[in-house]
Every structure is written in structure tokens, then in C-alpha cells.
Short mmCIF file of N, CA and C in Angstrom, two decimals:
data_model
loop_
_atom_site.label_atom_id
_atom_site.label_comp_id
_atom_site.label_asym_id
_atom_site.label_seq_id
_atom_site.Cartn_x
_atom_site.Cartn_y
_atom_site.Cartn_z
N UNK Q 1 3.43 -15.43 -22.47
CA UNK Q 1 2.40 -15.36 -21.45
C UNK Q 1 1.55 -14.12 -21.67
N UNK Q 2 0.26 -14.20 -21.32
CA UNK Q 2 -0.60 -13.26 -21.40
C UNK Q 2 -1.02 -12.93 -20.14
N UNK Q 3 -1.33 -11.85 -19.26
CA UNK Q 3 -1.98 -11.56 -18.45
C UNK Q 3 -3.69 -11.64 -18.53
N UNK Q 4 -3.80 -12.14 -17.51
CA UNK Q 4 -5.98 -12.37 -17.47
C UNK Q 4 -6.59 -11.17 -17.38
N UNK Q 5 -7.37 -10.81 -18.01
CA UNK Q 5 -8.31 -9.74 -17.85
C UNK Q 5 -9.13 -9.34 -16.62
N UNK Q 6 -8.85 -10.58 -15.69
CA UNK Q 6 -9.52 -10.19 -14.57
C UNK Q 6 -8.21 -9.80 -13.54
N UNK Q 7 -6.99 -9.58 -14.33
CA UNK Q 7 -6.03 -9.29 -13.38
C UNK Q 7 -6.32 -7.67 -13.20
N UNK Q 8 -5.83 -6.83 -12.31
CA UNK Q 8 -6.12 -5.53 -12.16
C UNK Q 8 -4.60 -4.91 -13.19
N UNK Q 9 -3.75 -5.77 -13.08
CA UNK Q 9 -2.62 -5.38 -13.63
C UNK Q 9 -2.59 -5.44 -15.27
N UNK Q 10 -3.06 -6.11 -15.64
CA UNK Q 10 -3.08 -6.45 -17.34
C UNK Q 10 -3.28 -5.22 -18.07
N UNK Q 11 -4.09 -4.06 -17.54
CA UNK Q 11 -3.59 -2.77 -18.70
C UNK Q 11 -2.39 -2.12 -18.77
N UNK Q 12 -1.51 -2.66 -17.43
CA UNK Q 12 -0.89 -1.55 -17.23
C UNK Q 12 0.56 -2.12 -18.08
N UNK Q 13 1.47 -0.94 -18.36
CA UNK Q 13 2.86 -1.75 -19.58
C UNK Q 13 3.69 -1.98 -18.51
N UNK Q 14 4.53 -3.04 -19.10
CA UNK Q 14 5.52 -3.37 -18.98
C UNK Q 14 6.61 -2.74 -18.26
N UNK Q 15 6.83 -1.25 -18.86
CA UNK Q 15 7.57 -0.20 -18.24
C UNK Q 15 6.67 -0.26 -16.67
N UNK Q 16 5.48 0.62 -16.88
CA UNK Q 16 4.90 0.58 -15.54
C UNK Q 16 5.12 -0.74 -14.35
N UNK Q 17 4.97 -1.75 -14.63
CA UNK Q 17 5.23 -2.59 -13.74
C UNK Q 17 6.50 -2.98 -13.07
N UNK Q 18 7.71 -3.08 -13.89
CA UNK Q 18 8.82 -2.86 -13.42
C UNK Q 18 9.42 -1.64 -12.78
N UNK Q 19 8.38 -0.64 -13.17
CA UNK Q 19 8.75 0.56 -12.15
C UNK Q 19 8.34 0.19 -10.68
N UNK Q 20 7.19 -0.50 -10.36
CA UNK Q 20 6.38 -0.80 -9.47
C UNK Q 20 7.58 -1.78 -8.52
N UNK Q 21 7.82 -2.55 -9.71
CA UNK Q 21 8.86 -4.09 -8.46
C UNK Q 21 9.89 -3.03 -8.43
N UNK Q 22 10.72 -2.23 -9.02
CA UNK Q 22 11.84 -1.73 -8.64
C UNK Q 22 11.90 -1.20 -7.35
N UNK Q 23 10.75 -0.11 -7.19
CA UNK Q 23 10.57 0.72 -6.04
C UNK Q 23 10.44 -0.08 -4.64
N UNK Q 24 9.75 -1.62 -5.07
CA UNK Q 24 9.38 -2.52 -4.08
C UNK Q 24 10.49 -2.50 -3.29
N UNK Q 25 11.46 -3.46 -4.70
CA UNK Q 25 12.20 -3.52 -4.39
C UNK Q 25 13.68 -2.70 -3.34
N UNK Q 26 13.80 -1.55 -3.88
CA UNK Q 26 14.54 -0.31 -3.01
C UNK Q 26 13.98 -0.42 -1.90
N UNK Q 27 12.70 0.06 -1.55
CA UNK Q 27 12.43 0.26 -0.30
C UNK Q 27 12.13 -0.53 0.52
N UNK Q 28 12.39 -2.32 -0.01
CA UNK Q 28 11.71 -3.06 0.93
C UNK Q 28 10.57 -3.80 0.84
N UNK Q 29 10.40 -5.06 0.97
CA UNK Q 29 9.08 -5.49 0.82
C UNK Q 29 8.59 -5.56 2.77
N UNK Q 30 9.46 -5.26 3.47
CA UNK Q 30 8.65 -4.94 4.66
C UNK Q 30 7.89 -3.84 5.36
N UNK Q 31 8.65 -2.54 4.33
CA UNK Q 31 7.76 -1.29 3.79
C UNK Q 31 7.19 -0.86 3.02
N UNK Q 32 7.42 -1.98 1.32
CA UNK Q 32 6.44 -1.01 0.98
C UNK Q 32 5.10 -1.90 0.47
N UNK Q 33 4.12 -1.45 -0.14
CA UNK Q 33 2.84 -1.89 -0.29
C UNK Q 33 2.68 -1.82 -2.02
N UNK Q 34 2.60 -2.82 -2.68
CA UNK Q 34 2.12 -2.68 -4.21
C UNK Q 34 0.46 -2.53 -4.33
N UNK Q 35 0.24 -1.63 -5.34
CA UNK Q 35 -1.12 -1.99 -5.60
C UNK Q 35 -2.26 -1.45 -4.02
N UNK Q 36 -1.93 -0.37 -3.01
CA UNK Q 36 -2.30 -0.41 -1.84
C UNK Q 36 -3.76 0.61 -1.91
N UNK Q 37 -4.86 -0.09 -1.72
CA UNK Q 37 -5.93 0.43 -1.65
C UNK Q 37 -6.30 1.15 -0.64
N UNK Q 38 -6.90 3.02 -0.54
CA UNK Q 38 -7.18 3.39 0.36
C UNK Q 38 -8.33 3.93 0.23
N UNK Q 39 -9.24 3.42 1.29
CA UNK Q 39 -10.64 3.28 0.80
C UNK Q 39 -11.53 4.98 1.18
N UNK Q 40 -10.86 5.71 2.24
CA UNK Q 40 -11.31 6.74 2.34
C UNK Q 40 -11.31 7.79 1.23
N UNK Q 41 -10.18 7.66 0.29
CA UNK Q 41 -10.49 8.79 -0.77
C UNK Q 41 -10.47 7.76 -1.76
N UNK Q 42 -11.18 6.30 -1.82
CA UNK Q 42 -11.26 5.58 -3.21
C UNK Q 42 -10.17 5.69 -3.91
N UNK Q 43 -8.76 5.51 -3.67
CA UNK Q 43 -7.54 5.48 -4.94
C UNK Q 43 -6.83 4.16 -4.12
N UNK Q 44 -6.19 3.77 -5.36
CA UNK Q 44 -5.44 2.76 -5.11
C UNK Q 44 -3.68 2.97 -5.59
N UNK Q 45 -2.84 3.24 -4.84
CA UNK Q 45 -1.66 4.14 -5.05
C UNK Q 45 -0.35 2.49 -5.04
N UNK Q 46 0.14 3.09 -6.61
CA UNK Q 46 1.29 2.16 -6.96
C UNK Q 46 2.00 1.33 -6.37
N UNK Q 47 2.78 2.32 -5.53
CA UNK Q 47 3.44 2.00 -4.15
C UNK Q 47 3.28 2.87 -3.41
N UNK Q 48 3.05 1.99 -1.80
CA UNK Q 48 3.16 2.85 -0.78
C UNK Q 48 4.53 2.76 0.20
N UNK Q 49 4.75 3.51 0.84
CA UNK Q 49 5.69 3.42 1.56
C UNK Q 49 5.09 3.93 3.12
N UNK Q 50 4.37 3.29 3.58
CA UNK Q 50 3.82 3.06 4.77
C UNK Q 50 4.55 3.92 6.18
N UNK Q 51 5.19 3.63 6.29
CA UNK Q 51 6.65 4.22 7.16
C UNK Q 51 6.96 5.66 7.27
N UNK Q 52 7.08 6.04 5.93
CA UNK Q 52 7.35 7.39 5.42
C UNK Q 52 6.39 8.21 5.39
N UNK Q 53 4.96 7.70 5.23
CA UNK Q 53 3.64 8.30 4.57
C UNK Q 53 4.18 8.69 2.97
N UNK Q 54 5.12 8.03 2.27
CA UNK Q 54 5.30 8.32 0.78
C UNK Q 54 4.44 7.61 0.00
N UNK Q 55 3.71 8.27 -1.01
CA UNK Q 55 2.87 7.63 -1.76
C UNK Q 55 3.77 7.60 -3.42
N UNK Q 56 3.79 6.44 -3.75
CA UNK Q 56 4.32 6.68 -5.34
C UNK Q 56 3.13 5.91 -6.45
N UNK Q 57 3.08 7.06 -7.69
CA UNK Q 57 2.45 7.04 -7.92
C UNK Q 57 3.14 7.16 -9.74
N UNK Q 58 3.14 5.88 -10.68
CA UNK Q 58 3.69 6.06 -11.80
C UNK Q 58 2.89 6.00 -12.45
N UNK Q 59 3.03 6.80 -13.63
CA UNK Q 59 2.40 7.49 -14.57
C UNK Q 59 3.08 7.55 -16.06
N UNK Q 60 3.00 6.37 -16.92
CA UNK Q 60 3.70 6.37 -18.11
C UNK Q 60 2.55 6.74 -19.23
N UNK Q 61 1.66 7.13 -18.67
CA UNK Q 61 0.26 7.78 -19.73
C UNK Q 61 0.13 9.48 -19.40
N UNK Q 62 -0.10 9.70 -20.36
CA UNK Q 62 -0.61 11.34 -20.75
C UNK Q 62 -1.89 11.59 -19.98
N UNK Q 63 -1.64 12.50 -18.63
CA UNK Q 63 -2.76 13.18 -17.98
C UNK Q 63 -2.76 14.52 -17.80
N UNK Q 64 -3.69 14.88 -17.28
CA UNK Q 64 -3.62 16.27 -17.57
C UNK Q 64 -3.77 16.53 -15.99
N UNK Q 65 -3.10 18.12 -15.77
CA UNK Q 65 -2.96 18.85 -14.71
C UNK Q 65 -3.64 18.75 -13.31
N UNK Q 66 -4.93 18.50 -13.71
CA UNK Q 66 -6.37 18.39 -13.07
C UNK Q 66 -6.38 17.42 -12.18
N UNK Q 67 -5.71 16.32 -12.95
CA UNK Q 67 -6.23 14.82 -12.35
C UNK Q 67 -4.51 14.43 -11.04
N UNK Q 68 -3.70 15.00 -11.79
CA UNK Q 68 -2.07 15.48 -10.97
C UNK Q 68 -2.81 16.10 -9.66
N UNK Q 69 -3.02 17.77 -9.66
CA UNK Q 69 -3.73 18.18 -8.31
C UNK Q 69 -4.57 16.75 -7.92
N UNK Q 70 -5.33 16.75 -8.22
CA UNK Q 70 -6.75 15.44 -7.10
C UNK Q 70 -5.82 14.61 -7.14
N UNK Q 71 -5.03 14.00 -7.40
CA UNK Q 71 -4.55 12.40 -6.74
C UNK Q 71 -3.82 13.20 -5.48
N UNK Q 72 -3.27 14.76 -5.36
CA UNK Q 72 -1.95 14.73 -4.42
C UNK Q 72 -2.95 15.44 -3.62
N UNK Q 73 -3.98 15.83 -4.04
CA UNK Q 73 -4.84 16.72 -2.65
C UNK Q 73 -5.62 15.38 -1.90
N UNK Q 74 -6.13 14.29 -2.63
CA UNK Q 74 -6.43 13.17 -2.07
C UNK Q 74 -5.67 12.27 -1.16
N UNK Q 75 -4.42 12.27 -1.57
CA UNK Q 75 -3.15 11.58 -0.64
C UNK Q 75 -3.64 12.44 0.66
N UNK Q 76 -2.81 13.67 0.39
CA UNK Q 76 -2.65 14.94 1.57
C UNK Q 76 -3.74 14.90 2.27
N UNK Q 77 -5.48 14.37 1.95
CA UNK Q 77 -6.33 14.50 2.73
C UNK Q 77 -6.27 13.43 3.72
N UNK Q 78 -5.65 12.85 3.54
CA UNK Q 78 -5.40 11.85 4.69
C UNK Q 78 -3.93 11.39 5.30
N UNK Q 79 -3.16 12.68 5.32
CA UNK Q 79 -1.98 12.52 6.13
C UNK Q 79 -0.95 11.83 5.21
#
């Protein structure tokens, strides 16, 4: 099977995605949120955990420092 290009998921690996159902999984699909868009700071965060205000956020690609600060000052700007 191939994933569609118009899927939002198709760049992301293999590893990454099963990180995604695992976490679902642990915490619940009545808490948590895959793929959860938040439109006030424009990011769309892995999993959410709604309940908690926990944002998870996997990262099996090489980023740099910069972009680490702005995703967690962006979370934090909205509680």
C-alpha cells in the first residue's frame, strides 16, 4: 500500500506514525486528539491530550534549537 499525496500523513515514517497510535493508544481515544489543529498559533500538534493540556509532539527528523523553543513558546501561548 501506498499512502495518497493528498494525505497529510504520507511524509511522515513509519516510526513517526506508530509513535502517534501508540500514545493514542495509552492515553485513550476519549482523550486524546491525533493530528489536532490549533488555529490560534497555526500548529497542528501530534497528539493532544486535551484533559491534561499535554501537547505531544514527535520528532524523528533533525531540527534545530530555534524551531524546539517556538513550537513550546507557541503551545504555552495558549495555556
Amino acid at each position: 500500500l501506498s499512502r495518497s499525496k493528498k494525505c497529510r500523513q504520507h511524509q511522515k515514517s513509519e516510526e513517526h506514525l506508530q509513535l502517534q497510535l501508540r500514545l493514542f493508544d495509552l492515553i485513550g481515544a476519549q482523550n486524546a486528539q491525533i493530528e489536532c489543529f490549533f488555529p490560534n498559533i497555526q500548529r497542528i500538534a501530534d497528539v493532544a491530550w486535551h484533559q491534561k493540556k499535554i501537547i505531544f509532539e514527535i520528532q524523528c527528523s533533525t531540527i534545530d534549537q530555534e524551531e524546539v523553543l517556538a513550537r513550546n513558546c507557541a503551545y504555552q501561548s495558549i495555556g
